[in-house]
mmCIF file with all atom_site columns, C-alpha atoms in Angstrom:
data_model
loop_
_atom_site.group_PDB
_atom_site.id
_atom_site.type_symbol
_atom_site.label_atom_id
_atom_site.label_alt_id
_atom_site.label_comp_id
_atom_site.label_asym_id
_atom_site.label_entity_id
_atom_site.label_seq_id
_atom_site.pdbx_PDB_ins_code
_atom_site.Cartn_x
_atom_site.Cartn_y
_atom_site.Cartn_z
_atom_site.occupancy
_atom_site.B_iso_or_equiv
_atom_site.pdbx_formal_charge
_atom_site.auth_seq_id
_atom_site.auth_comp_id
_atom_site.auth_asym_id
_atom_site.auth_atom_id
_atom_site.pdbx_PDB_model_num
ATOM 1   C CA . MET A 1 1   ? 131.195 140.879 62.660 1.00 74.00 ? 1   MET A CA 1
ATOM 2   C CA . THR A 1 2   ? 134.976 141.920 62.667 1.00 92.00 ? 2   THR A CA 1
ATOM 3   C CA . LYS A 1 3   ? 135.425 145.928 62.453 1.00 93.00 ? 3   LYS A CA 1
ATOM 4   C CA . THR A 1 4   ? 137.641 145.253 59.096 1.00 94.00 ? 4   THR A CA 1
ATOM 5   C CA . ILE A 1 5   ? 134.756 143.447 57.035 1.00 94.00 ? 5   ILE A CA 1
ATOM 6   C CA . ILE A 1 6   ? 132.660 146.003 58.975 1.00 95.00 ? 6   ILE A CA 1
ATOM 7   C CA . ALA A 1 7   ? 135.259 148.488 56.896 1.00 95.00 ? 7   ALA A CA 1
ATOM 8   C CA . VAL A 1 8   ? 135.418 146.433 53.623 1.00 96.00 ? 8   VAL A CA 1
ATOM 9   C CA . ILE A 1 9   ? 131.520 146.553 53.588 1.00 95.00 ? 9   ILE A CA 1
ATOM 10  C CA . LEU A 1 10  ? 131.002 149.920 53.733 1.00 95.00 ? 10  LEU A CA 1
ATOM 11  C CA . MET A 1 11  ? 133.440 151.438 51.793 1.00 95.00 ? 11  MET A CA 1
ATOM 12  C CA . ALA A 1 12  ? 131.957 148.844 48.605 1.00 93.00 ? 12  ALA A CA 1
ATOM 13  C CA . ILE A 1 13  ? 128.616 150.626 49.501 1.00 93.00 ? 13  ILE A CA 1
ATOM 14  C CA . VAL A 1 14  ? 130.355 154.421 48.901 1.00 91.00 ? 14  VAL A CA 1
ATOM 15  C CA . THR A 1 15  ? 132.394 153.166 45.421 1.00 92.00 ? 15  THR A CA 1
ATOM 16  C CA . TYR A 1 16  ? 128.952 151.834 44.617 1.00 89.00 ? 16  TYR A CA 1
ATOM 17  C CA . ILE A 1 17  ? 126.670 154.470 45.394 1.00 87.00 ? 17  ILE A CA 1
ATOM 18  C CA . PRO A 1 18  ? 128.635 156.246 42.417 1.00 82.00 ? 18  PRO A CA 1
ATOM 19  C CA . ARG A 1 19  ? 127.793 154.205 39.960 1.00 83.00 ? 19  ARG A CA 1
ATOM 20  C CA . ALA A 1 20  ? 124.667 153.443 40.504 1.00 84.00 ? 20  ALA A CA 1
ATOM 21  C CA . PHE A 1 21  ? 123.100 157.247 40.941 1.00 79.00 ? 21  PHE A CA 1
ATOM 22  C CA . PRO A 1 22  ? 123.033 157.748 37.869 1.00 76.00 ? 22  PRO A CA 1
ATOM 23  C CA . VAL A 1 23  ? 121.506 154.058 36.319 1.00 75.00 ? 23  VAL A CA 1
ATOM 24  C CA . VAL A 1 24  ? 119.043 153.949 39.227 1.00 79.00 ? 24  VAL A CA 1
ATOM 25  C CA . PHE A 1 25  ? 117.584 157.957 39.486 1.00 75.00 ? 25  PHE A CA 1
ATOM 26  C CA . LEU A 1 26  ? 118.317 159.271 35.928 1.00 72.00 ? 26  LEU A CA 1
ATOM 27  C CA . ARG A 1 27  ? 116.844 157.292 33.491 1.00 76.00 ? 27  ARG A CA 1
ATOM 28  C CA . LYS A 1 28  ? 115.294 159.473 31.272 1.00 78.00 ? 28  LYS A CA 1
ATOM 29  C CA . LYS A 1 29  ? 117.088 162.122 29.265 1.00 79.00 ? 29  LYS A CA 1
ATOM 30  C CA . LEU A 1 30  ? 117.764 165.460 31.570 1.00 75.00 ? 30  LEU A CA 1
ATOM 31  C CA . GLU A 1 31  ? 116.189 168.392 30.422 1.00 80.00 ? 31  GLU A CA 1
ATOM 32  C CA . SER A 1 32  ? 117.816 170.769 32.660 1.00 83.00 ? 32  SER A CA 1
ATOM 33  C CA . ARG A 1 33  ? 120.592 172.218 31.168 1.00 87.00 ? 33  ARG A CA 1
ATOM 34  C CA . PHE A 1 34  ? 122.274 173.841 34.137 1.00 89.00 ? 34  PHE A CA 1
ATOM 35  C CA . LEU A 1 35  ? 122.694 170.487 35.185 1.00 82.00 ? 35  LEU A CA 1
ATOM 36  C CA . ARG A 1 36  ? 123.701 168.904 32.190 1.00 82.00 ? 36  ARG A CA 1
ATOM 37  C CA . SER A 1 37  ? 126.281 171.298 31.680 1.00 86.00 ? 37  SER A CA 1
ATOM 38  C CA . PHE A 1 38  ? 127.894 170.887 35.460 1.00 84.00 ? 38  PHE A CA 1
ATOM 39  C CA . LEU A 1 39  ? 127.537 166.812 34.842 1.00 78.00 ? 39  LEU A CA 1
ATOM 40  C CA . TYR A 1 40  ? 129.602 167.380 31.468 1.00 83.00 ? 40  TYR A CA 1
ATOM 41  C CA . TYR A 1 41  ? 131.801 169.520 33.122 1.00 84.00 ? 41  TYR A CA 1
ATOM 42  C CA . VAL A 1 42  ? 132.507 167.338 36.776 1.00 84.00 ? 42  VAL A CA 1
ATOM 43  C CA . PRO A 1 43  ? 135.178 165.248 35.031 1.00 84.00 ? 43  PRO A CA 1
ATOM 44  C CA . TYR A 1 44  ? 137.064 167.605 35.189 1.00 81.00 ? 44  TYR A CA 1
ATOM 45  C CA . ALA A 1 45  ? 137.150 168.988 37.731 1.00 85.00 ? 45  ALA A CA 1
ATOM 46  C CA . VAL A 1 46  ? 138.222 166.431 39.784 1.00 86.00 ? 46  VAL A CA 1
ATOM 47  C CA . LEU A 1 47  ? 140.835 165.395 37.121 1.00 84.00 ? 47  LEU A CA 1
ATOM 48  C CA . GLY A 1 48  ? 142.772 169.400 37.308 1.00 85.00 ? 48  GLY A CA 1
ATOM 49  C CA . ALA A 1 49  ? 142.032 169.536 41.242 1.00 89.00 ? 49  ALA A CA 1
ATOM 50  C CA . MET A 1 50  ? 144.084 166.019 42.056 1.00 88.00 ? 50  MET A CA 1
ATOM 51  C CA . ILE A 1 51  ? 146.405 166.672 39.395 1.00 88.00 ? 51  ILE A CA 1
ATOM 52  C CA . PHE A 1 52  ? 147.758 170.214 40.328 1.00 88.00 ? 52  PHE A CA 1
ATOM 53  C CA . PRO A 1 53  ? 148.816 169.918 42.962 1.00 89.00 ? 53  PRO A CA 1
ATOM 54  C CA . LYS A 1 54  ? 151.306 166.835 41.979 1.00 90.00 ? 54  LYS A CA 1
ATOM 55  C CA . VAL A 1 55  ? 152.318 168.194 39.343 1.00 89.00 ? 55  VAL A CA 1
ATOM 56  C CA . ILE A 1 56  ? 153.274 171.489 41.549 1.00 89.00 ? 56  ILE A CA 1
ATOM 57  C CA . TYR A 1 57  ? 155.992 168.740 43.265 1.00 89.00 ? 57  TYR A CA 1
ATOM 58  C CA . SER A 1 58  ? 156.614 166.235 41.018 1.00 88.00 ? 58  SER A CA 1
ATOM 59  C CA . THR A 1 59  ? 160.090 167.295 39.822 1.00 89.00 ? 59  THR A CA 1
ATOM 60  C CA . GLY A 1 60  ? 161.354 168.644 43.768 1.00 89.00 ? 60  GLY A CA 1
ATOM 61  C CA . ASN A 1 61  ? 161.700 171.985 42.613 1.00 91.00 ? 61  ASN A CA 1
ATOM 62  C CA . ILE A 1 62  ? 158.970 174.224 42.977 1.00 92.00 ? 62  ILE A CA 1
ATOM 63  C CA . TYR A 1 63  ? 160.841 177.044 39.930 1.00 93.00 ? 63  TYR A CA 1
ATOM 64  C CA . THR A 1 64  ? 160.685 174.368 37.427 1.00 95.00 ? 64  THR A CA 1
ATOM 65  C CA . ALA A 1 65  ? 156.910 172.444 37.886 1.00 94.00 ? 65  ALA A CA 1
ATOM 66  C CA . LEU A 1 66  ? 156.063 176.541 37.366 1.00 94.00 ? 66  LEU A CA 1
ATOM 67  C CA . ALA A 1 67  ? 158.113 176.408 35.084 1.00 96.00 ? 67  ALA A CA 1
ATOM 68  C CA . GLY A 1 68  ? 156.796 173.119 33.040 1.00 95.00 ? 68  GLY A CA 1
ATOM 69  C CA . MET A 1 69  ? 153.616 174.201 33.641 1.00 95.00 ? 69  MET A CA 1
ATOM 70  C CA . GLY A 1 70  ? 153.476 178.406 32.839 1.00 96.00 ? 70  GLY A CA 1
ATOM 71  C CA . VAL A 1 71  ? 154.616 176.397 29.253 1.00 97.00 ? 71  VAL A CA 1
ATOM 72  C CA . ALA A 1 72  ? 152.186 173.605 29.307 1.00 96.00 ? 72  ALA A CA 1
ATOM 73  C CA . PHE A 1 73  ? 149.034 176.517 30.162 1.00 94.00 ? 73  PHE A CA 1
ATOM 74  C CA . ILE A 1 74  ? 150.478 178.729 27.107 1.00 97.00 ? 74  ILE A CA 1
ATOM 75  C CA . LEU A 1 75  ? 150.631 176.321 24.434 1.00 97.00 ? 75  LEU A CA 1
ATOM 76  C CA . ALA A 1 76  ? 146.726 174.338 25.896 1.00 95.00 ? 76  ALA A CA 1
ATOM 77  C CA . TYR A 1 77  ? 146.506 177.969 25.690 1.00 96.00 ? 77  TYR A CA 1
ATOM 78  C CA . PHE A 1 78  ? 147.029 178.646 22.004 1.00 95.00 ? 78  PHE A CA 1
ATOM 79  C CA . GLU A 1 79  ? 145.535 174.786 20.852 1.00 91.00 ? 79  GLU A CA 1
ATOM 80  C CA . GLN A 1 80  ? 148.463 172.678 20.647 1.00 91.00 ? 80  GLN A CA 1
ATOM 81  C CA . GLY A 1 81  ? 147.868 168.829 20.481 1.00 93.00 ? 81  GLY A CA 1
ATOM 82  C CA . LEU A 1 82  ? 148.834 167.016 23.533 1.00 92.00 ? 82  LEU A CA 1
ATOM 83  C CA . MET A 1 83  ? 151.793 165.606 21.897 1.00 96.00 ? 83  MET A CA 1
ATOM 84  C CA . LYS A 1 84  ? 153.389 169.747 21.695 1.00 96.00 ? 84  LYS A CA 1
ATOM 85  C CA . VAL A 1 85  ? 152.085 170.563 24.806 1.00 96.00 ? 85  VAL A CA 1
ATOM 86  C CA . ALA A 1 86  ? 153.810 167.434 26.702 1.00 95.00 ? 86  ALA A CA 1
ATOM 87  C CA . ILE A 1 87  ? 157.128 167.984 24.876 1.00 97.00 ? 87  ILE A CA 1
ATOM 88  C CA . GLY A 1 88  ? 157.011 171.513 25.225 1.00 97.00 ? 88  GLY A CA 1
ATOM 89  C CA . ALA A 1 89  ? 156.830 170.985 30.096 1.00 96.00 ? 89  ALA A CA 1
ATOM 90  C CA . ILE A 1 90  ? 159.210 168.176 29.835 1.00 96.00 ? 90  ILE A CA 1
ATOM 91  C CA . LEU A 1 91  ? 161.797 170.089 27.969 1.00 97.00 ? 91  LEU A CA 1
ATOM 92  C CA . THR A 1 92  ? 160.942 173.533 30.591 1.00 97.00 ? 92  THR A CA 1
ATOM 93  C CA . VAL A 1 93  ? 161.342 171.313 33.149 1.00 96.00 ? 93  VAL A CA 1
ATOM 94  C CA . TYR A 1 94  ? 164.837 170.028 32.170 1.00 96.00 ? 94  TYR A CA 1
ATOM 95  C CA . ILE A 1 95  ? 166.496 173.027 30.388 1.00 96.00 ? 95  ILE A CA 1
ATOM 96  C CA . ILE A 1 96  ? 164.970 175.001 33.892 1.00 94.00 ? 96  ILE A CA 1
ATOM 97  C CA . GLY A 1 97  ? 166.292 171.855 35.952 1.00 93.00 ? 97  GLY A CA 1
ATOM 98  C CA . LEU A 1 98  ? 170.010 172.654 34.226 1.00 94.00 ? 98  LEU A CA 1
ATOM 99  C CA . ILE A 1 99  ? 170.077 176.184 35.105 1.00 90.00 ? 99  ILE A CA 1
ATOM 100 C CA . PHE A 1 100 ? 168.900 175.796 38.415 1.00 81.00 ? 100 PHE A CA 1
#
């Protein structure tokens, strides 16, 4: 087999393992409160880890990005809706972008 085919097969296996693991090994309800809590928060942690670096460099100006992120954090902390958080962050980036 060529190296390309071996690489594709290995990538398919690595991709399939996380999908098959819960079905095969977690058939009954988890008794451990800690493990349930951990598995509940993992998607949010992964999403945050993937998005956070992109937010800082998304506008091309670190000051506008940090200002928009700060406004988004503040609005989200005070439990505003998703639309208010997004529009507030966008307007902040736009206004700070006009200044700098």
